[in-house]
JSON list of C-alpha atoms in Angstrom, two decimals:
[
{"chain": "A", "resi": 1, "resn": "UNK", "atom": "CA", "xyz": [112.42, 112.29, 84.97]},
{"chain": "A", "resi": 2, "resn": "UNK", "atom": "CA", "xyz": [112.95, 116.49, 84.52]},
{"chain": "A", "resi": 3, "resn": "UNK", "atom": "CA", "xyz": [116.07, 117.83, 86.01]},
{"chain": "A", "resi": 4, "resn": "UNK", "atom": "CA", "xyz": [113.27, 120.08, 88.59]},
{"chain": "A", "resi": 5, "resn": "UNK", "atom": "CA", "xyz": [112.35, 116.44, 89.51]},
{"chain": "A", "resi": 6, "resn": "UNK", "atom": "CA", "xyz": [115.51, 114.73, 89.72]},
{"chain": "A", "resi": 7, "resn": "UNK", "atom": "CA", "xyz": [116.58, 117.90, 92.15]},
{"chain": "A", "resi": 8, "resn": "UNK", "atom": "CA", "xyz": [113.21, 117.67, 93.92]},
{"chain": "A", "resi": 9, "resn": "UNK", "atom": "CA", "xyz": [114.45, 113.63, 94.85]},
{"chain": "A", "resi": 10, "resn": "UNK", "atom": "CA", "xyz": [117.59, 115.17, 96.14]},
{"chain": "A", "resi": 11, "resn": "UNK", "atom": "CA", "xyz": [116.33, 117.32, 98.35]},
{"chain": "A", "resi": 12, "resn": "UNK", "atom": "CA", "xyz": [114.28, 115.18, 99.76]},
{"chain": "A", "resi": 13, "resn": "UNK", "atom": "CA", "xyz": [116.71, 112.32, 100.13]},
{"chain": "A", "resi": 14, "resn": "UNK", "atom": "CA", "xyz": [117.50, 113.57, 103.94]},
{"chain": "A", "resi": 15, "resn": "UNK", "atom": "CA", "xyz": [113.78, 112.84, 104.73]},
{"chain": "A", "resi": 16, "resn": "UNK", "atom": "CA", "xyz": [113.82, 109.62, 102.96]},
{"chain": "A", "resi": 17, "resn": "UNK", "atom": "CA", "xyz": [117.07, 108.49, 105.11]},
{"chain": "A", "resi": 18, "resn": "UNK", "atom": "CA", "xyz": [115.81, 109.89, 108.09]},
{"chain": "A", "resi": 19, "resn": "UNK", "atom": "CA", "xyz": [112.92, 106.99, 106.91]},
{"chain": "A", "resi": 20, "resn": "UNK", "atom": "CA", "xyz": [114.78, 104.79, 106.51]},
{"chain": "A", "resi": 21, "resn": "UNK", "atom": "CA", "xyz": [116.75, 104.86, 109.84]},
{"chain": "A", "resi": 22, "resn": "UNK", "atom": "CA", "xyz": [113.46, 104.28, 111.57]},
{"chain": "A", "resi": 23, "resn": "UNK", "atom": "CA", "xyz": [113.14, 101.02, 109.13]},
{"chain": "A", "resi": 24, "resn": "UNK", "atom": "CA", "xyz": [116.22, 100.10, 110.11]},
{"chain": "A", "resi": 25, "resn": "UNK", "atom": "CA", "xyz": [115.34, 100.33, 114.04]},
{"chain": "A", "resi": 26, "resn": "UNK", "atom": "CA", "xyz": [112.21, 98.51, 113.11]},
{"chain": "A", "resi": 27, "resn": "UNK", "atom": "CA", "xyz": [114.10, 95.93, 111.41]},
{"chain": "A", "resi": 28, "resn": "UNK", "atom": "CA", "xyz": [116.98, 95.10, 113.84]},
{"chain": "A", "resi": 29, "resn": "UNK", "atom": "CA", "xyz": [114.07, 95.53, 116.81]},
{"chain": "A", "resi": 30, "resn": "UNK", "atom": "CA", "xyz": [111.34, 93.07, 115.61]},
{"chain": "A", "resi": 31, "resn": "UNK", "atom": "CA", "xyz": [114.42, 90.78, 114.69]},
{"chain": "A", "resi": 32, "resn": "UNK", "atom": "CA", "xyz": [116.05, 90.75, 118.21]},
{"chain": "A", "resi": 33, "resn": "UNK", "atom": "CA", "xyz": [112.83, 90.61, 120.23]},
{"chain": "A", "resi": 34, "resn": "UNK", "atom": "CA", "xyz": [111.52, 87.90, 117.74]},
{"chain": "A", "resi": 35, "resn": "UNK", "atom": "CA", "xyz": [114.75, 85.49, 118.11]},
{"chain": "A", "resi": 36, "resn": "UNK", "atom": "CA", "xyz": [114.38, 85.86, 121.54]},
{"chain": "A", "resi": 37, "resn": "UNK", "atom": "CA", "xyz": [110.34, 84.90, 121.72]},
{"chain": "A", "resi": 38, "resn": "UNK", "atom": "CA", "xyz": [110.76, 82.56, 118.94]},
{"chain": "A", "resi": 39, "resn": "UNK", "atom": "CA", "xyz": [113.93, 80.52, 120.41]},
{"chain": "A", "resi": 40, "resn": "UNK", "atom": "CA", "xyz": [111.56, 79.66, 123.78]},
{"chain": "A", "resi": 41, "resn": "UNK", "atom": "CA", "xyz": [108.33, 78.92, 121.54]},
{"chain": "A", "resi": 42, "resn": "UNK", "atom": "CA", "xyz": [110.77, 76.45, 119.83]},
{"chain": "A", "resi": 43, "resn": "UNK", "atom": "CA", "xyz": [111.87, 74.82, 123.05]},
{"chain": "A", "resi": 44, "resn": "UNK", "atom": "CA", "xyz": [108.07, 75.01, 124.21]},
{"chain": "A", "resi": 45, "resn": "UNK", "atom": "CA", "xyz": [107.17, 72.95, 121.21]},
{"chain": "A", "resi": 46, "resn": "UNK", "atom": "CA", "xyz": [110.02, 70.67, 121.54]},
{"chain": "A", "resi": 47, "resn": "UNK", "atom": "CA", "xyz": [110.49, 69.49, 125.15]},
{"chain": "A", "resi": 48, "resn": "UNK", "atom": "CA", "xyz": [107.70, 71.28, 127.25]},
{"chain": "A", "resi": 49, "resn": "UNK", "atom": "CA", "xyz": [104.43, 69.02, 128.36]},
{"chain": "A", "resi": 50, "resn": "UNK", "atom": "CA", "xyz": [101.59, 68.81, 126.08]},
{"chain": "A", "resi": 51, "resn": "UNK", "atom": "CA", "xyz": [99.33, 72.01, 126.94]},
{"chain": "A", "resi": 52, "resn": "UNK", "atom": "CA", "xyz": [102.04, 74.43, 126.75]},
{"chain": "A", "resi": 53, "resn": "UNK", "atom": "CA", "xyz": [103.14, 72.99, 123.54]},
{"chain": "A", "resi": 54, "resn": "UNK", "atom": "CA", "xyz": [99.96, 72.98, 121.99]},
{"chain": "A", "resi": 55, "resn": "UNK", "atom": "CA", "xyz": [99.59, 76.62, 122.84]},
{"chain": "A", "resi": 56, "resn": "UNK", "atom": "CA", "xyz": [102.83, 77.10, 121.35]},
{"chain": "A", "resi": 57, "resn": "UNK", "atom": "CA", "xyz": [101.45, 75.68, 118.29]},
{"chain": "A", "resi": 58, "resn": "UNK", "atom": "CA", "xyz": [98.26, 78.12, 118.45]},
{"chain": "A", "resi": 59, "resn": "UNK", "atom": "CA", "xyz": [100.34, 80.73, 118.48]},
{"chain": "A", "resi": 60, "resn": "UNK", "atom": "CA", "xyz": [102.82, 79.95, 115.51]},
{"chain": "A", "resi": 61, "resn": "UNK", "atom": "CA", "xyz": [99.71, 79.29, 113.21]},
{"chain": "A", "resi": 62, "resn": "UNK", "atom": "CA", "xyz": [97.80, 82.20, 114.50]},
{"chain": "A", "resi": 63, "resn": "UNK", "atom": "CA", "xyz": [101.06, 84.77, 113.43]},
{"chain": "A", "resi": 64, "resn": "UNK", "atom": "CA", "xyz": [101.31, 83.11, 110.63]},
{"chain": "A", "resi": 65, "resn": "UNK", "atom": "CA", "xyz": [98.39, 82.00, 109.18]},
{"chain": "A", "resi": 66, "resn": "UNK", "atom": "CA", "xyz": [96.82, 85.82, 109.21]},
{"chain": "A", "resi": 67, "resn": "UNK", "atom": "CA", "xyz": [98.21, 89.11, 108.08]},
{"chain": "A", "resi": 68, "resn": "UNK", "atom": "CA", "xyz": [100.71, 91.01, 109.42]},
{"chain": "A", "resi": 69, "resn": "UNK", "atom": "CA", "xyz": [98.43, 94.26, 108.31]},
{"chain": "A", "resi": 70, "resn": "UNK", "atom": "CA", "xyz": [95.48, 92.89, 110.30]},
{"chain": "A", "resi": 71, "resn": "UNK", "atom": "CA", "xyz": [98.03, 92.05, 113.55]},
{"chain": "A", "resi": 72, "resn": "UNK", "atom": "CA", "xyz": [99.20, 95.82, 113.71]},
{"chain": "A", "resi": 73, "resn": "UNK", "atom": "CA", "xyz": [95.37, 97.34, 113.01]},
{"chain": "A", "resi": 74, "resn": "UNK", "atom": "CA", "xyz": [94.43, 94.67, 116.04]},
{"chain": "A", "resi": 75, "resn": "UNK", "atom": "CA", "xyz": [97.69, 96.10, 118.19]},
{"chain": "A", "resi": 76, "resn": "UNK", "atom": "CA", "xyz": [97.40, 99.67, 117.36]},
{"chain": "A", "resi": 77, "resn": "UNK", "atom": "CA", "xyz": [93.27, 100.68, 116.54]},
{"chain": "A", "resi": 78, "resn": "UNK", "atom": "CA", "xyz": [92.19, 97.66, 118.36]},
{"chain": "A", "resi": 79, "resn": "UNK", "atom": "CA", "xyz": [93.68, 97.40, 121.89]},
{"chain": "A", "resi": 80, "resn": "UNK", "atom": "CA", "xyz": [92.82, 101.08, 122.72]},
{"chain": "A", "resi": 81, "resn": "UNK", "atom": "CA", "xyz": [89.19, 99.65, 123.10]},
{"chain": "A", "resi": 82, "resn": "UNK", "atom": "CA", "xyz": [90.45, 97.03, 126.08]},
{"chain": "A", "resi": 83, "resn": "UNK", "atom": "CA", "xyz": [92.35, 100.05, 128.02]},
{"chain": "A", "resi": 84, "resn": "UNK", "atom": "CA", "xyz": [95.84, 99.65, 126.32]},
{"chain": "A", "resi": 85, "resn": "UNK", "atom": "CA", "xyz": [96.77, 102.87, 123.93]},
{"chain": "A", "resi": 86, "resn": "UNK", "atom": "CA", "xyz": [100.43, 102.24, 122.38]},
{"chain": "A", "resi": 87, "resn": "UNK", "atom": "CA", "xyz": [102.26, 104.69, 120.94]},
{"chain": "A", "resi": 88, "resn": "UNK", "atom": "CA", "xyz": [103.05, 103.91, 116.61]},
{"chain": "A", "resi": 89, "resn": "UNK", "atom": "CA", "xyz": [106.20, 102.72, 117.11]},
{"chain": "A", "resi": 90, "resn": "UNK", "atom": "CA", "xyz": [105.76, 100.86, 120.31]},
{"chain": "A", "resi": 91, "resn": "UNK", "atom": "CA", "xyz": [102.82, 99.03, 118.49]},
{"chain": "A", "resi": 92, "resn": "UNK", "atom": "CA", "xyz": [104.78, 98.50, 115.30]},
{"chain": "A", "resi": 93, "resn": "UNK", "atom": "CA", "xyz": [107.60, 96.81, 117.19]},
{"chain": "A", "resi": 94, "resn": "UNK", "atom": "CA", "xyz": [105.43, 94.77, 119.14]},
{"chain": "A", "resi": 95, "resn": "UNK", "atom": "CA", "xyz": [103.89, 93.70, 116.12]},
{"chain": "A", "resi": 96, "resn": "UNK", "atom": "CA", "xyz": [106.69, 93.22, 114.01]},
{"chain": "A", "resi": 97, "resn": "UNK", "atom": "CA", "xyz": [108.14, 90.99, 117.20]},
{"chain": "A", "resi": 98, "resn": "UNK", "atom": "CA", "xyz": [105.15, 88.94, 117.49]},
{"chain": "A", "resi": 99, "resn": "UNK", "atom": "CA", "xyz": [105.08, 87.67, 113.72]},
{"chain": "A", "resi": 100, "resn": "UNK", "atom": "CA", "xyz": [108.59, 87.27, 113.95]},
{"chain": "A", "resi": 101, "resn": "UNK", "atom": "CA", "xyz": [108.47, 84.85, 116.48]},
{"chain": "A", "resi": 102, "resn": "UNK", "atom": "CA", "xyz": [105.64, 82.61, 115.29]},
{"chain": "A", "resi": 103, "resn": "UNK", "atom": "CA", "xyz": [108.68, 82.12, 112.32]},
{"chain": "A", "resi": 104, "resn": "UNK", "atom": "CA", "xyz": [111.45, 81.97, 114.18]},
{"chain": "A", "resi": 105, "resn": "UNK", "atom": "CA", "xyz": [109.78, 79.37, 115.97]},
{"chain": "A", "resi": 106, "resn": "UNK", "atom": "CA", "xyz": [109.24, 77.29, 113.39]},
{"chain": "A", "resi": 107, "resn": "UNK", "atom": "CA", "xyz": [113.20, 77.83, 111.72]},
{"chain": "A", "resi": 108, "resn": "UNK", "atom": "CA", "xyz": [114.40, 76.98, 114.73]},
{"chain": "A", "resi": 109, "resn": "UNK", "atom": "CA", "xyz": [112.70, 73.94, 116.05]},
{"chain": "A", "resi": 110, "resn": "UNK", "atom": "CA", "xyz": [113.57, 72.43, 112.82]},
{"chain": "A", "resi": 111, "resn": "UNK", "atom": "CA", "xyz": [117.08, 73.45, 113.06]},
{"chain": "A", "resi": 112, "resn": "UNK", "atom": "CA", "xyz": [117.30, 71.90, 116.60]},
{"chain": "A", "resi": 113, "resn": "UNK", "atom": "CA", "xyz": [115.05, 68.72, 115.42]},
{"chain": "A", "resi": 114, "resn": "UNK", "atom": "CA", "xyz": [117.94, 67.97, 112.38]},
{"chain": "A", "resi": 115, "resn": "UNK", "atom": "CA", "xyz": [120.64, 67.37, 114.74]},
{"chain": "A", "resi": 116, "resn": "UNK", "atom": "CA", "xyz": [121.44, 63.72, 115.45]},
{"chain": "A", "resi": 117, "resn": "UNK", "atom": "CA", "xyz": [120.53, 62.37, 118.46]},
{"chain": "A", "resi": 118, "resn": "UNK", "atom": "CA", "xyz": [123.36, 60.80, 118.99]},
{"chain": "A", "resi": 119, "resn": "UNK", "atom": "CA", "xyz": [124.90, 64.32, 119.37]},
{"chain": "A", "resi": 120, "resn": "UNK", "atom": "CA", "xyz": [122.81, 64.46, 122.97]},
{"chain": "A", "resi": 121, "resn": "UNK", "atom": "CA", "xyz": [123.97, 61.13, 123.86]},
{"chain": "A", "resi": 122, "resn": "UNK", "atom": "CA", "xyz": [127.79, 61.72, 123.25]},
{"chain": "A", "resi": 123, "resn": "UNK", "atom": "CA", "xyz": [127.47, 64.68, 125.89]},
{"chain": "A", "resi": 124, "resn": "UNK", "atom": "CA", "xyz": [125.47, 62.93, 128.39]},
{"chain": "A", "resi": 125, "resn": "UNK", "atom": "CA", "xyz": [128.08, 60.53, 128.42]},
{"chain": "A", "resi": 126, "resn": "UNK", "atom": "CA", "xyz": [131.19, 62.88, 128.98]},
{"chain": "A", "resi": 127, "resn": "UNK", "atom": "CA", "xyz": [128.50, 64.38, 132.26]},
{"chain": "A", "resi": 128, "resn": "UNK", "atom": "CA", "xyz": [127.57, 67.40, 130.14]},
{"chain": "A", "resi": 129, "resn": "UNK", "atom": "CA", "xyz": [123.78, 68.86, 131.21]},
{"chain": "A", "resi": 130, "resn": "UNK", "atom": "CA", "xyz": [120.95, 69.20, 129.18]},
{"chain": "A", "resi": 131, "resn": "UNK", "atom": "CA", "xyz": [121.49, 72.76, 129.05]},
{"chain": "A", "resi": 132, "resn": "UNK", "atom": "CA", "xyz": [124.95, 72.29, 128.90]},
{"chain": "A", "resi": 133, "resn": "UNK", "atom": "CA", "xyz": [124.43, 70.23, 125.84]},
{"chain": "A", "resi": 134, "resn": "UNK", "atom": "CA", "xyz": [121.95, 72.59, 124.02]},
{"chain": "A", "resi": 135, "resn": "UNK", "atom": "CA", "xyz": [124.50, 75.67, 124.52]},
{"chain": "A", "resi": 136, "resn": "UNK", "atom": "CA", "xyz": [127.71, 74.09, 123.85]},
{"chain": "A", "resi": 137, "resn": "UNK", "atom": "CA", "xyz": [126.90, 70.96, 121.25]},
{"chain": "A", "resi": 138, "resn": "UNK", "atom": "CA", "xyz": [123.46, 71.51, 120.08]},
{"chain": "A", "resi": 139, "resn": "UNK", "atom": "CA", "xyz": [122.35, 75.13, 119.44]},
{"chain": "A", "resi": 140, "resn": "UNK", "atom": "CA", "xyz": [125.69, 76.06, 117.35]},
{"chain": "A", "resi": 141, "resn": "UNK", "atom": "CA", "xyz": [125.15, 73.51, 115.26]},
{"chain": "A", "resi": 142, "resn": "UNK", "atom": "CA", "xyz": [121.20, 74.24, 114.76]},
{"chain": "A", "resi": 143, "resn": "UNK", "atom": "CA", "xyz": [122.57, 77.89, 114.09]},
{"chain": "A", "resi": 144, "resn": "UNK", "atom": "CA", "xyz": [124.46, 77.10, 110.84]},
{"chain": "A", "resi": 145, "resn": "UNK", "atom": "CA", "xyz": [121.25, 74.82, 109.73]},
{"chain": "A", "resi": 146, "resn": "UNK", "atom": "CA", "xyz": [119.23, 77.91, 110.79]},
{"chain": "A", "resi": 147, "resn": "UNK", "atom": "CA", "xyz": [121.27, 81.02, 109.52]},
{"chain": "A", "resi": 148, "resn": "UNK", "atom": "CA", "xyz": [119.83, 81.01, 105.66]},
{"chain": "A", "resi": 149, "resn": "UNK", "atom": "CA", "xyz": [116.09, 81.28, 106.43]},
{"chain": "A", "resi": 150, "resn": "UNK", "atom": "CA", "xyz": [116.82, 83.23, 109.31]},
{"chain": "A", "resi": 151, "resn": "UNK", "atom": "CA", "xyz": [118.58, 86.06, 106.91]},
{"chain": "A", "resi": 152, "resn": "UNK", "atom": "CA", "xyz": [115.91, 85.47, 104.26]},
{"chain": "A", "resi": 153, "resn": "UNK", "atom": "CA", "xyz": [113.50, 86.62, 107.18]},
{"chain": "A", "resi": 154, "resn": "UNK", "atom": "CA", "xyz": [115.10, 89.16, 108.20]},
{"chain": "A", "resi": 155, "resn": "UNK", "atom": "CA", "xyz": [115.53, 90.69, 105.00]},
{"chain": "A", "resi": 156, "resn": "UNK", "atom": "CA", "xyz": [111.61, 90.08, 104.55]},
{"chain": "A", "resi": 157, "resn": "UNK", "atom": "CA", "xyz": [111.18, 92.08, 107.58]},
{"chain": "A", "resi": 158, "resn": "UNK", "atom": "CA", "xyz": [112.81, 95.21, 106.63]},
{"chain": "A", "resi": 159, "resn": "UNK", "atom": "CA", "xyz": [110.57, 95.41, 103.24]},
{"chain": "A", "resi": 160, "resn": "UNK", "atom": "CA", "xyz": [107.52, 94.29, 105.72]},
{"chain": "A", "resi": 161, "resn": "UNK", "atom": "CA", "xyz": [107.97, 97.37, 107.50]},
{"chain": "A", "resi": 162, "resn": "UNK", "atom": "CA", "xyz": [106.29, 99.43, 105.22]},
{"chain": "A", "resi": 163, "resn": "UNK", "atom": "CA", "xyz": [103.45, 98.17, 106.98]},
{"chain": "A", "resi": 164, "resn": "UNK", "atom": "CA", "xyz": [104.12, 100.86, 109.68]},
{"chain": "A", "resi": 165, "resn": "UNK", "atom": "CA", "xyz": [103.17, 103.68, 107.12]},
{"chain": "A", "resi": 166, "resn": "UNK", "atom": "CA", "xyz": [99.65, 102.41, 108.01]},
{"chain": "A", "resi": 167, "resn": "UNK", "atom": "CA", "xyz": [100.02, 103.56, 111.15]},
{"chain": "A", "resi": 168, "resn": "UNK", "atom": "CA", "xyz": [101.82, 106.75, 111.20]},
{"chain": "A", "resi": 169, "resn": "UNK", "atom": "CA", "xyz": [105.43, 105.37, 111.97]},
{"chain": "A", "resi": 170, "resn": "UNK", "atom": "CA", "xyz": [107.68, 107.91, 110.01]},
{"chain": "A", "resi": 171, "resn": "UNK", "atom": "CA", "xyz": [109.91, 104.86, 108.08]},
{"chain": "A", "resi": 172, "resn": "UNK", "atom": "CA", "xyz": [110.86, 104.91, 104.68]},
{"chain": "A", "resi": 173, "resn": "UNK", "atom": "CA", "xyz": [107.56, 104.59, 103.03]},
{"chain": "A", "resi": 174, "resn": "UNK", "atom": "CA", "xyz": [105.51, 106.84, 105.20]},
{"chain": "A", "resi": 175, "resn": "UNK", "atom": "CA", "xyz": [108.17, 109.39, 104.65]},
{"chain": "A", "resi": 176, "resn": "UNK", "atom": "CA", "xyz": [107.75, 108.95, 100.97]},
{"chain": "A", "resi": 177, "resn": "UNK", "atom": "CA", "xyz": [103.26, 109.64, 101.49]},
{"chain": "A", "resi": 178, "resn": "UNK", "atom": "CA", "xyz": [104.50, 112.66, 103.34]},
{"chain": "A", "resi": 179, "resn": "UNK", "atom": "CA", "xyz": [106.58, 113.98, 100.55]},
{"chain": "A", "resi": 180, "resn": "UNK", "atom": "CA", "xyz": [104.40, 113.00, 98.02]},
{"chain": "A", "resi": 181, "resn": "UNK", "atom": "CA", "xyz": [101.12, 114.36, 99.26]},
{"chain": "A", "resi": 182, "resn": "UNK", "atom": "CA", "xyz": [103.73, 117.56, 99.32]},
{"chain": "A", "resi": 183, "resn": "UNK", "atom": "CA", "xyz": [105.14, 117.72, 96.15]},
{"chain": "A", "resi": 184, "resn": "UNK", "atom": "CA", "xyz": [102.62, 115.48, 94.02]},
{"chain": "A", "resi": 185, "resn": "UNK", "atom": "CA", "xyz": [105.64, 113.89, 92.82]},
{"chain": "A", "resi": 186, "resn": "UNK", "atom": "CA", "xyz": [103.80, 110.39, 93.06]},
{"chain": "A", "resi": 187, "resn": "UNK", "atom": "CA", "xyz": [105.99, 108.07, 90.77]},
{"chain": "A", "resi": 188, "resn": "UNK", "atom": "CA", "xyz": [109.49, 109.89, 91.67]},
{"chain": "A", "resi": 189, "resn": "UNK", "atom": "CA", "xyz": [109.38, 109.37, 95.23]},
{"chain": "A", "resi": 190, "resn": "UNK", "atom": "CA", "xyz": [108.12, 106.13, 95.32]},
{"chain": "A", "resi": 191, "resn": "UNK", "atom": "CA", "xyz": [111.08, 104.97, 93.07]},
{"chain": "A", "resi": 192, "resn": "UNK", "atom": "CA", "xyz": [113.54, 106.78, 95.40]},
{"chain": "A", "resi": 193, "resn": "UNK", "atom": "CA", "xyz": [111.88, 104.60, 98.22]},
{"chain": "A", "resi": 194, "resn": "UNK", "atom": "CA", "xyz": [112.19, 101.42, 96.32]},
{"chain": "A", "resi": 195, "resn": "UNK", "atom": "CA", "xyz": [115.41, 102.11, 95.43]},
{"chain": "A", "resi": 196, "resn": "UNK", "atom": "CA", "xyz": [116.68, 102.89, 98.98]},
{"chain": "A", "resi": 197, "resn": "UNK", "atom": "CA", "xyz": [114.67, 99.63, 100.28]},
{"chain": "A", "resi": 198, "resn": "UNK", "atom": "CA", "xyz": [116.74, 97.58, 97.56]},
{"chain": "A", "resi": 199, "resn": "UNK", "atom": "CA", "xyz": [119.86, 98.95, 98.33]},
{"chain": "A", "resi": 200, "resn": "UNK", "atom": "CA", "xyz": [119.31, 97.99, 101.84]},
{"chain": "A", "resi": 201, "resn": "UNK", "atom": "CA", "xyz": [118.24, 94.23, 101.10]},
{"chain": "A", "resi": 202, "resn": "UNK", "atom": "CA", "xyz": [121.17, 94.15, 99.11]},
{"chain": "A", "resi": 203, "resn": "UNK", "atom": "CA", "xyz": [123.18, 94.91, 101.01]},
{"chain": "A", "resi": 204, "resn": "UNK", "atom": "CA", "xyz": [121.98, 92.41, 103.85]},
{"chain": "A", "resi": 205, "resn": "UNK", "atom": "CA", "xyz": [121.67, 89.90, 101.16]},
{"chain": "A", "resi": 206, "resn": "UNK", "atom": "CA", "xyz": [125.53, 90.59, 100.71]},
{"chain": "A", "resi": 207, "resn": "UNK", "atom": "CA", "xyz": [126.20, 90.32, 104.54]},
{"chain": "A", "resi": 208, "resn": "UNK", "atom": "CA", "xyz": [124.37, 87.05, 104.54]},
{"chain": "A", "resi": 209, "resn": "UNK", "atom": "CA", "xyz": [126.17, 85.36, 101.98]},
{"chain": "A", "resi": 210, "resn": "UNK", "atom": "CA", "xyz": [129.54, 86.51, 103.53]},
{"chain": "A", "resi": 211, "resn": "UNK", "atom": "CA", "xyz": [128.59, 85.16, 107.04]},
{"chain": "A", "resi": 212, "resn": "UNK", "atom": "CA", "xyz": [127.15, 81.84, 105.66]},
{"chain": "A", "resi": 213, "resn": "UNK", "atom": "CA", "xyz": [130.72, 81.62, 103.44]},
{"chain": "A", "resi": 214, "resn": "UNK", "atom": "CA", "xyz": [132.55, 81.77, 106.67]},
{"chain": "A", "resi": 215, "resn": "UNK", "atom": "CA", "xyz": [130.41, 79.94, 108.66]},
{"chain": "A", "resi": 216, "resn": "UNK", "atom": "CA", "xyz": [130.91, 76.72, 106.33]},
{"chain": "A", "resi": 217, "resn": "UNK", "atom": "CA", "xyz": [134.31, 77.53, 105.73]},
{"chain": "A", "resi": 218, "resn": "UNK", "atom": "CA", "xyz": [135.23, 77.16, 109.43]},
{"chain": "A", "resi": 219, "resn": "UNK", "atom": "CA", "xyz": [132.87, 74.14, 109.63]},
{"chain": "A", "resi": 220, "resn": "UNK", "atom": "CA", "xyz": [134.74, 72.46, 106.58]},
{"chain": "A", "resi": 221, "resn": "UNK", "atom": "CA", "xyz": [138.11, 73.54, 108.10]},
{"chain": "A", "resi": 222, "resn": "UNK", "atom": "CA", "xyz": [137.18, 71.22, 111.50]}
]
């Protein structure tokens, strides 16, 4: 790499973060909405009556078993035919939130399924609620089974959003076309866009591993 190149990555680096603060919101979006869908598609699949669960269960493979590429070309180019034009971002978060879910789902239906049943029984018997139960007794423990491949998603997530260059969301990557298709700087800018998305796994990898540490640490100290 020339020093004219090297400079040329530094003054572009304000672009590239400005990127990457849109990942970010992608990320930490698609996440939040996701946990949320995904928690009641696990509960669907667990305790609701047969239809609903099965429909939970067309769902999860649908999400999962296709592309996330394909779901955001269906949400953005696609539903504009039916009526329904969404704006990039609105469609990338959508999409992002819906594939979330479907393995969310999944993570945490296990997590739930793990813990003993006894665990449900011990409540009933000291007059705690169902809902009581899942809150207090059963979903904190499901969380600590849950937390690893729920951080290993996320993390997934924030290099999935690249996807979103596809459809003119201005995150890291698409930032990195624009400057490109500028500069013709094709193998520079790319690297400073890999770089910046490993820095940021990294460092999420690094806040996993410290919240898992204390999360067993406090489990081991009770």
């Amino acid at each position: 790499m020339t020093p004219e190149t090297f400079q040329l990555v530094l003054d572009s680096l304000p672009f590239l973060l400005k990127g990457a603060i849109w990942t970010i919101i992608l990320s930490l979006g698609g996440m939040f909405f996701g946990m949320l869908l995904g928690f009641g598609l696990a509960l669907v699949r667990l305790y609701a009556i047969a239809p609903l669960g099965w429909l939970a269960r067309v769902y999860i493979s649908f999400f999962r078993g296709t592309p996330l590429l394909v779901q955001l070309f269906i949400i953005y180019f696609g539903l504009p035919e039916l009526g329904l034009q969404l704006e990039p971002l609105t469609a990338a978060l959508i999409g992002f939130s819906l594939n979330m879910a479907a393995y969310v789902a999944e993570i945490m239906r296990a997590a739930i399924a793990s813990i003993d049943r006894g665990q449900w029984e011990a409540a009933a018997s000291i007059g705690m609620s169902k809902s009581q139960t899942m809150l207090r007794t059963i979903l904190p423990q499901a969380m600590r089974t849950a937390l690893p491949p729920l951080g290993n998603s996320f993390i997934s997530l924030v290099k999935d959003t690249a996807l979103a260059a596809t459809i003119q969301v201005p995150e890291l990557f698409r930032q990195a076309q624009l400057i490109t298709a500028r500069t013709y700087e094709v193998f520079a800018m790319y690297l400073a866009a890999t770089v910046i998305y490993w820095i940021l796994s990294s460092l999420l990898a690094h806040l996993q591993n410290r919240l898992e540490a204390r999360v067993n640490r406090h489990e081991a100290d009770n």
